[in-house]
Tab-separated table of C-alpha atoms in Angstrom:
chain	number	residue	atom	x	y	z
L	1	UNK	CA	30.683	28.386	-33.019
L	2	UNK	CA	27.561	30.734	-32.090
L	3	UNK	CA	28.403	33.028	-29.233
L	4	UNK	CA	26.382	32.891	-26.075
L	5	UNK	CA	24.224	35.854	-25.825
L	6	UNK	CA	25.373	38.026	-22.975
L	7	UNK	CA	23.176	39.047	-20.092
L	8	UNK	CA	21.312	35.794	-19.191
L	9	UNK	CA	22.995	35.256	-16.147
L	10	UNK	CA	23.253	36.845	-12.832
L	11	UNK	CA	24.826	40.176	-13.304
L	12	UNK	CA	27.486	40.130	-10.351
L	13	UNK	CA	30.462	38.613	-12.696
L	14	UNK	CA	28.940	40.137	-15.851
L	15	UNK	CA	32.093	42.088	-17.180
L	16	UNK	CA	34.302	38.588	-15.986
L	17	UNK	CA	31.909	36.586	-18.614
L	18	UNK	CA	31.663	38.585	-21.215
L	19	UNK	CA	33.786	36.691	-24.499
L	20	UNK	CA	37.293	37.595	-25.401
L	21	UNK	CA	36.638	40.034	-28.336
L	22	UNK	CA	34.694	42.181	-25.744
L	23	UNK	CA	36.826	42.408	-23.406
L	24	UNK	CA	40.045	43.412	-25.814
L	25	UNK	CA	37.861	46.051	-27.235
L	26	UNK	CA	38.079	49.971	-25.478
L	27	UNK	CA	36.016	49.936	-22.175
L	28	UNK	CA	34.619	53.163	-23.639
L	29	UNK	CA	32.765	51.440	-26.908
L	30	UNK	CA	31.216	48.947	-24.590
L	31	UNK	CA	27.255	49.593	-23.157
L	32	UNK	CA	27.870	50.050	-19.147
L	33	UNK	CA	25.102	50.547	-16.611
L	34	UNK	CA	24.942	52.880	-13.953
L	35	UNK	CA	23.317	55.194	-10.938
L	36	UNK	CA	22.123	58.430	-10.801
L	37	UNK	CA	22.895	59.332	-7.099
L	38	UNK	CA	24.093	56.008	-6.548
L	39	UNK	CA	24.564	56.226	-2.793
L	40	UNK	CA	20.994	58.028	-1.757
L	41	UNK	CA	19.224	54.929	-0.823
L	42	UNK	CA	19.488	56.151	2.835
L	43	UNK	CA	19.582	59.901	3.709
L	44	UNK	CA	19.670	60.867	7.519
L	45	UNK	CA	16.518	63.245	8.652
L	46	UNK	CA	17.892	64.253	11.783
L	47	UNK	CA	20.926	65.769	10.502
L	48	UNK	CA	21.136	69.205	9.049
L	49	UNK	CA	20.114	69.947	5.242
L	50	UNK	CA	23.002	70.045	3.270
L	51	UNK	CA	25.099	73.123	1.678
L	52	UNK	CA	23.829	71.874	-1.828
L	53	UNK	CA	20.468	73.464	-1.117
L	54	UNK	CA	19.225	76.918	-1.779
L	55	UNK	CA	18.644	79.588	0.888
L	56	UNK	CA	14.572	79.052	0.661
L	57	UNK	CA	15.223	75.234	1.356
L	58	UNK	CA	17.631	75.811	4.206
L	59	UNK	CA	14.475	77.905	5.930
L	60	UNK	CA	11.206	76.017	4.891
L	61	UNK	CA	13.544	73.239	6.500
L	62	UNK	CA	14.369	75.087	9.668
L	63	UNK	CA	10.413	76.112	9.979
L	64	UNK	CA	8.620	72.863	9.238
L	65	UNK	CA	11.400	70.675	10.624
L	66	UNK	CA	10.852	66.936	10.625
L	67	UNK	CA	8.237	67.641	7.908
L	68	UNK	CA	9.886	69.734	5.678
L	69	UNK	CA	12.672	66.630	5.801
L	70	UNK	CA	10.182	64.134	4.987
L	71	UNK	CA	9.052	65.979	1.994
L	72	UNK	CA	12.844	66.435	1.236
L	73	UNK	CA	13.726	62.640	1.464
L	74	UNK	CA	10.848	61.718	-1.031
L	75	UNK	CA	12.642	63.819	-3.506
L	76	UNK	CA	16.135	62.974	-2.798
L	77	UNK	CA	16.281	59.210	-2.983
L	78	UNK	CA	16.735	58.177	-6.750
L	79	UNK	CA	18.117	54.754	-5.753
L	80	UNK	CA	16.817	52.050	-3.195
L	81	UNK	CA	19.605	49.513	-3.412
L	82	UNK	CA	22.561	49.596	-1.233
L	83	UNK	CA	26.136	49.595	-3.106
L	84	UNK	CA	25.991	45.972	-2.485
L	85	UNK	CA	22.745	45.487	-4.093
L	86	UNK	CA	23.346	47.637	-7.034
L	87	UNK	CA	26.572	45.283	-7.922
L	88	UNK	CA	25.462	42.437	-7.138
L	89	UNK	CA	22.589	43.719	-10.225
L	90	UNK	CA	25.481	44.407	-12.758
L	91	UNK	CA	25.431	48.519	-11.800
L	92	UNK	CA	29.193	49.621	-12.378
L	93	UNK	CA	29.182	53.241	-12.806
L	94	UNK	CA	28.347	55.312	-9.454
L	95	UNK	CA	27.479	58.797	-9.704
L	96	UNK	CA	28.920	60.602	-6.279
L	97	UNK	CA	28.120	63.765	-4.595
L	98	UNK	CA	29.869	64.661	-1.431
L	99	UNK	CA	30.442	67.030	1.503
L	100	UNK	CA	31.594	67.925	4.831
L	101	UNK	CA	29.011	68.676	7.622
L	102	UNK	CA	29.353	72.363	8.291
L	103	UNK	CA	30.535	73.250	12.107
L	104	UNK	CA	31.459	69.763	12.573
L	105	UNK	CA	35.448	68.688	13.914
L	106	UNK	CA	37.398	66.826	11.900
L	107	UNK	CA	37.190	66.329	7.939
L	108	UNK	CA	34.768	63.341	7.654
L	109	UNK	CA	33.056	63.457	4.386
L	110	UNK	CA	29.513	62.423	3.596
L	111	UNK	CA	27.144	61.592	0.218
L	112	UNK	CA	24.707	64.122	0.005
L	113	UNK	CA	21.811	64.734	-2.002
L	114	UNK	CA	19.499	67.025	-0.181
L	115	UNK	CA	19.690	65.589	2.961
L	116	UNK	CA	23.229	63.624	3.927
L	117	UNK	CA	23.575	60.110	3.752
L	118	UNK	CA	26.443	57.865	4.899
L	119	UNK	CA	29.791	58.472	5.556
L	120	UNK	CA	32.119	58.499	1.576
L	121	UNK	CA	34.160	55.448	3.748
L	122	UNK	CA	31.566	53.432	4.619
L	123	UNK	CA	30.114	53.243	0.916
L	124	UNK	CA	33.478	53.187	-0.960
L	125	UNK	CA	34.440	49.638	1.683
L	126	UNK	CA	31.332	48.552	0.571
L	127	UNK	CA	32.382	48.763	-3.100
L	128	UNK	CA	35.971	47.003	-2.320
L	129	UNK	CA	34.289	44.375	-0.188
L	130	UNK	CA	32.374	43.428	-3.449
L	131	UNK	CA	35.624	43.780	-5.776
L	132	UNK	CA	37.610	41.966	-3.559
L	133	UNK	CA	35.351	38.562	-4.227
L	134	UNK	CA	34.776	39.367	-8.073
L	135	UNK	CA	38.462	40.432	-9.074
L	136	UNK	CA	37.084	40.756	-13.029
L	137	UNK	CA	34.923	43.431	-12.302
L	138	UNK	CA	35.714	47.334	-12.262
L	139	UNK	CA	33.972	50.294	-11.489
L	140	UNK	CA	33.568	53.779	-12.292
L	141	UNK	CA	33.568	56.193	-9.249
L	142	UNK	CA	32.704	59.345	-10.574
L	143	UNK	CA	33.253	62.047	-7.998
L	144	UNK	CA	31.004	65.212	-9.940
L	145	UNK	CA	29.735	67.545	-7.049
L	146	UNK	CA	31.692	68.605	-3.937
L	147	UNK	CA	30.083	70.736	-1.176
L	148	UNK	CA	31.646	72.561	1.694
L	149	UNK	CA	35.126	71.302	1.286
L	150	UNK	CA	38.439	73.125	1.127
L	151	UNK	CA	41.725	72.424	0.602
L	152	UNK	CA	42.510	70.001	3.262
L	153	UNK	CA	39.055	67.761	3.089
L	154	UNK	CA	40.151	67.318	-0.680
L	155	UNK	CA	43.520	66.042	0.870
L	156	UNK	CA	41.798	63.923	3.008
L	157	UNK	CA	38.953	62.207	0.132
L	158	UNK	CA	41.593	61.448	-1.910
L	159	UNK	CA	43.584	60.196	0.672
L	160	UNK	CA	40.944	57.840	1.934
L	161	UNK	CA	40.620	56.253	-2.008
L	162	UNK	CA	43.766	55.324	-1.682
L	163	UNK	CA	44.005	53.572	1.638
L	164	UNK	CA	40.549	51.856	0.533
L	165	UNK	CA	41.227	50.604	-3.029
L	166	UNK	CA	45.635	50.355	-2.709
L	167	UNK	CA	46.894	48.881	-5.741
L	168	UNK	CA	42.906	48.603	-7.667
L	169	UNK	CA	43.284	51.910	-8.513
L	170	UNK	CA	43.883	52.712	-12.638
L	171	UNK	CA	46.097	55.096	-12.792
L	172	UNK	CA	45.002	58.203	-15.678
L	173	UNK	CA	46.016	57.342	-19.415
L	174	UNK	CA	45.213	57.190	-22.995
L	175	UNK	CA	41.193	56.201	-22.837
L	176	UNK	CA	41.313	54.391	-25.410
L	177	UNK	CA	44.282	51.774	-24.121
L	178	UNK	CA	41.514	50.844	-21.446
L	179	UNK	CA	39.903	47.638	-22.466
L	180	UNK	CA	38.819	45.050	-19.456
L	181	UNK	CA	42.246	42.619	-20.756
L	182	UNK	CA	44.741	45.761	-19.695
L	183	UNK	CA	42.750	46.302	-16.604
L	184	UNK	CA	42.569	42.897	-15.267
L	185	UNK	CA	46.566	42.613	-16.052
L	186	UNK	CA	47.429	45.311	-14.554
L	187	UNK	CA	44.925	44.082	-11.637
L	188	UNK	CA	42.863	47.259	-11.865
L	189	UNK	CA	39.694	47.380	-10.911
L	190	UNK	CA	38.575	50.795	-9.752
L	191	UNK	CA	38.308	54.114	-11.908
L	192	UNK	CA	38.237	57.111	-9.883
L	193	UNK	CA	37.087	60.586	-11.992
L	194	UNK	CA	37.217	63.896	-9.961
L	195	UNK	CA	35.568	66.955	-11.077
L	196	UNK	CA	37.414	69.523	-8.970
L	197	UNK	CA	41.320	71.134	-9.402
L	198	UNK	CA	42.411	69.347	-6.253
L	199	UNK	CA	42.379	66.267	-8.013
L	200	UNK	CA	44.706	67.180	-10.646
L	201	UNK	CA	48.187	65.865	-9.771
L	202	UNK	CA	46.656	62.563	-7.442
L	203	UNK	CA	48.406	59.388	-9.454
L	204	UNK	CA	45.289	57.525	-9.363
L	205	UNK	CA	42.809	59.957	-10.188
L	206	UNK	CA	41.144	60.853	-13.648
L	207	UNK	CA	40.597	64.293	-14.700
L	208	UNK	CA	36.081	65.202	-14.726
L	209	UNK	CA	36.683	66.224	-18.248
L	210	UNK	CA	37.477	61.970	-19.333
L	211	UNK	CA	34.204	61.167	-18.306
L	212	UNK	CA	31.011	64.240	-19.709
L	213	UNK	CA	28.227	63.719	-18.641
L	214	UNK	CA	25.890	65.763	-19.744
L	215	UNK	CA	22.531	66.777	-17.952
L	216	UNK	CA	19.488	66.959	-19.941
L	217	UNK	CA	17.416	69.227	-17.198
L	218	UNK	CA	14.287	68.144	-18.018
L	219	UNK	CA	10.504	66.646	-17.372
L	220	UNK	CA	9.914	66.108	-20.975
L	221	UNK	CA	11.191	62.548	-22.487
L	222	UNK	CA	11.091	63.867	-25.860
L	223	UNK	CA	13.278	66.354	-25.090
L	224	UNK	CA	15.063	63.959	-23.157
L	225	UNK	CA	15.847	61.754	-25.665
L	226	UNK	CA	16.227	64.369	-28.529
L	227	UNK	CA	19.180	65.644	-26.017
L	228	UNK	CA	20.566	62.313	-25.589
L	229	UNK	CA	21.042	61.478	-29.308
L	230	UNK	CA	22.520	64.970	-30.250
L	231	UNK	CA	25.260	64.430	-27.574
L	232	UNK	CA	25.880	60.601	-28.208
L	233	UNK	CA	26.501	62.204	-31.763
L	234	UNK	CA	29.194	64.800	-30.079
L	235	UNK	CA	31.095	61.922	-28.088
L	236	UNK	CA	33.786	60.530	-30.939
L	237	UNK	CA	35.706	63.432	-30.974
L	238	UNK	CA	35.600	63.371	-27.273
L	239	UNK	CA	38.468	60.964	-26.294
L	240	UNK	CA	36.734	60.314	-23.690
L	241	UNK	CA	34.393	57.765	-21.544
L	242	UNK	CA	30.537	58.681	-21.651
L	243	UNK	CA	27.735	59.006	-19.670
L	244	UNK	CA	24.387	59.070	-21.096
L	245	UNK	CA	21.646	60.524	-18.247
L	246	UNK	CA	18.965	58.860	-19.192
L	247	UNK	CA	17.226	60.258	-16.055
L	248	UNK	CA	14.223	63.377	-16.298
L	249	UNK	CA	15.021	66.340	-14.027
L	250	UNK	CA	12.440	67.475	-11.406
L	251	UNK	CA	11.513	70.795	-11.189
L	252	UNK	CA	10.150	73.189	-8.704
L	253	UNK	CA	6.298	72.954	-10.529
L	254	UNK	CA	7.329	69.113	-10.614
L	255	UNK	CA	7.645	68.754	-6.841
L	256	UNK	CA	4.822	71.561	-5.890
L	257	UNK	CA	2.353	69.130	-8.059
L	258	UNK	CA	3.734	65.463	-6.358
L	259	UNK	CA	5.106	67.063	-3.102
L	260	UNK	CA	3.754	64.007	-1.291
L	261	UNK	CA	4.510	61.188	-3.925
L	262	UNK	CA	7.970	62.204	-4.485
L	263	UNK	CA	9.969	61.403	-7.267
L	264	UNK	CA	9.534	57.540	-7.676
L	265	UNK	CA	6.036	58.190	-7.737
L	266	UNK	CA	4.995	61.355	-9.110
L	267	UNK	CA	7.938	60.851	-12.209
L	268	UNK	CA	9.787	58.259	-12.466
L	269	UNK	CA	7.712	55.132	-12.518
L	270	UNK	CA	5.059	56.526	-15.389
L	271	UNK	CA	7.793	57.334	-17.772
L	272	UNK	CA	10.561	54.451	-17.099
L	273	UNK	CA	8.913	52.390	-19.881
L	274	UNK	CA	9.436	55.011	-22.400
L	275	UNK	CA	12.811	55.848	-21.295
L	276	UNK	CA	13.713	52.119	-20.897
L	277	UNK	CA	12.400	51.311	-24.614
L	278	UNK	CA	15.184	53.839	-25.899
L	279	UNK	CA	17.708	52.391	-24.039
L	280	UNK	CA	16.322	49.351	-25.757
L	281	UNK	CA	17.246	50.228	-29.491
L	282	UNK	CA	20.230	51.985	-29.066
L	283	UNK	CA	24.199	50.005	-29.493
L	284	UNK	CA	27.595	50.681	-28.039
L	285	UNK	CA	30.619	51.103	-30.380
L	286	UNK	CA	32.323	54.170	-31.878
L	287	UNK	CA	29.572	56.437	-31.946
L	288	UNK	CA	27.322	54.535	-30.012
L	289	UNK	CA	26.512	54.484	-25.861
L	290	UNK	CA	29.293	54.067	-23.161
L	291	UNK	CA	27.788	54.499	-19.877
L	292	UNK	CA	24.138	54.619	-18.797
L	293	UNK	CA	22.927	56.123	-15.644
L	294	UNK	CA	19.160	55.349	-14.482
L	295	UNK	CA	17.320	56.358	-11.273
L	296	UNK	CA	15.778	53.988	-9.372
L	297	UNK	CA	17.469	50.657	-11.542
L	298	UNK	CA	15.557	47.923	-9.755
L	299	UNK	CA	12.239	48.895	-10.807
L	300	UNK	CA	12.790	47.724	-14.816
L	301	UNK	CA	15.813	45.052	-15.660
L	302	UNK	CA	17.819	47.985	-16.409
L	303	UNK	CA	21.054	46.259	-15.922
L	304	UNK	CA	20.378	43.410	-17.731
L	305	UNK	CA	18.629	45.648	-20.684
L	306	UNK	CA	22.071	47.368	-21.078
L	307	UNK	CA	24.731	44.948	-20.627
L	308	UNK	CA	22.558	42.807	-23.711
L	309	UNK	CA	23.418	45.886	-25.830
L	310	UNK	CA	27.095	44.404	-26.021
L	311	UNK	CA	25.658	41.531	-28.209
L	312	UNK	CA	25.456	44.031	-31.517
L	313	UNK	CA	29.697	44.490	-30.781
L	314	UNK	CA	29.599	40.439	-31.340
L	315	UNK	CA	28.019	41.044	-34.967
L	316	UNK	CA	30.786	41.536	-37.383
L	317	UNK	CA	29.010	44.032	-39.101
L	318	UNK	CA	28.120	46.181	-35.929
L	319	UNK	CA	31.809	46.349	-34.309
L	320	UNK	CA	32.752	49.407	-35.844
């Protein structure tokens, strides 16, 4: 019987409809899409720039105010769907960046790129109000960058992950015993990853180092891609998950040349196509992509252009 070719539906249910030899397989050989700086879609220009910013930022910020802030929000959105929005498209990996708000009571942590956007426990309900209606579907929450936090607003993150997702949380183990079948037995649906020592020790948090991702840094999509395939070729011996960053990297010539487009504008929309047309011919597997992280993922049928890359695992000769 011919297999129906995955990805020609709507992407909310997409890992729940994917066919059986798929979903025995590792999680980490199948083709995944996700955000880069998933949750900065909305960044607040009233409040304070944020402790991930240089000295010269802080002060250009604190001279040309509201200005300064616009300029700042053009370049610090890299997403305009809400968490909602972004599932509900078939994105399952989030890329997260957090803080506290220096000088202010209380531990409340924030997403922060730039500028700060909403509260870590508004977004991360959010993502369980969308799990909690599509119980096949799991998600990567991949904690990389913390700013201004100590000891006790560590406590209190990974605190708050577990009064959010309860018993959805995957507790850390062999990667390669994860496949979709374990997880929705187990009733799993969330996969936390936390790139800072006061993770280590949480039951239901993964250590950074089972999910690289590494960062290409660049303008160029030659180089780009040329860094992408050397490091897909690094991941086997990895025993890991992976995130290929197919995303370029502003920089400070970048933004003095667009400063009024921003980054949609001045970067990312003329060299999508070329990006997206890579994406196009690579295939998951063994040696092949895990994870893909875009910015901006409703401008080209990202999703959808990544979650078809499972049909090579349904050819015999492809399922390495």
């Amino acid at each position: 019987m011919k297999t129906r070719p995955i990805g020609n539906c709507s992407n909310a249910d997409w890992m729940g409809s994917l066919p059986a030899k798929l979903t025995s397989m590792p999680l980490k050989h199948l083709a995944v899409p996700g955000s880069h700086d998933s949750f900065s879609f909305w960044v607040d220009e009233k409040a304070p720039v944020g402790p991930d910013q240089k000295a010269v930022v802080k002060h250009l910020a604190a001279v040309f105010r509201l200005l300064a802030k616009k300029v700042m929000k053009k370049w610090s959105m890299t997403q305009n769907l809400t968490f909602k929005e972004q599932l509900d498209g078939g994105i399952r990996y989030f890329d997260l960046r957090v803080s506290s708000k220096p000088g202010e009571p209380g531990n409340e942590i924030y997403f922060i790129h730039g500028l700060f956007g909403h509260k870590v426990r508004d977004g991360l309900n959010d993502i369980n109000n969308f799990l909690n209606a599509h119980k096949k579907e799991v998600v990567f929450l991949d904690f990389n960058h913390h700013y201004a936090m100590d000891e006790q607003h560590h406590r209190y993150l990974i605190r708050m992950l577990q009064d959010v997702f309860g018993s959805k949380l995957c507790k850390p183990c062999v990667v390669e015993d994860i496949s979709l079948s374990y997880l929705w037995e187990q009733k799993y649906q969330v996969l936390v990853f936390y790139h800072h020592p006061s993770g280590s020790g949480a039951p239901h948090v993964w250590p950074g180092n089972k999910i690289p991702a590494p960062w290409a840094n660049t303008t160029d999509t030659s180089k780009l891609i040329s860094f992408l395939e050397t490091t897909l070729g690094e991941r086997a011996k990895q025993g890991a998950f992976h995130v290929t960053q197919a995303i370029l990297t502003p920089q400070v010539p970048t933004i003095v040349k667009g400063l009024i487009k921003g980054l949609r504008n001045h970067l990312v929309e003329r060299n999508l196509p070329t990006i997206l047309t890579w994406v196009e011919t690579q295939k998951p597997g063994v040696d092949g992509v895990n994870i893909i992280t875009s910015d901006f993922v409703e401008l080209t049928d990202f999703a959808s252009t990544v979650i078809k890359l499972n049909n090579h695992l349904l050819d015999e000769k492809s399922a390495r």
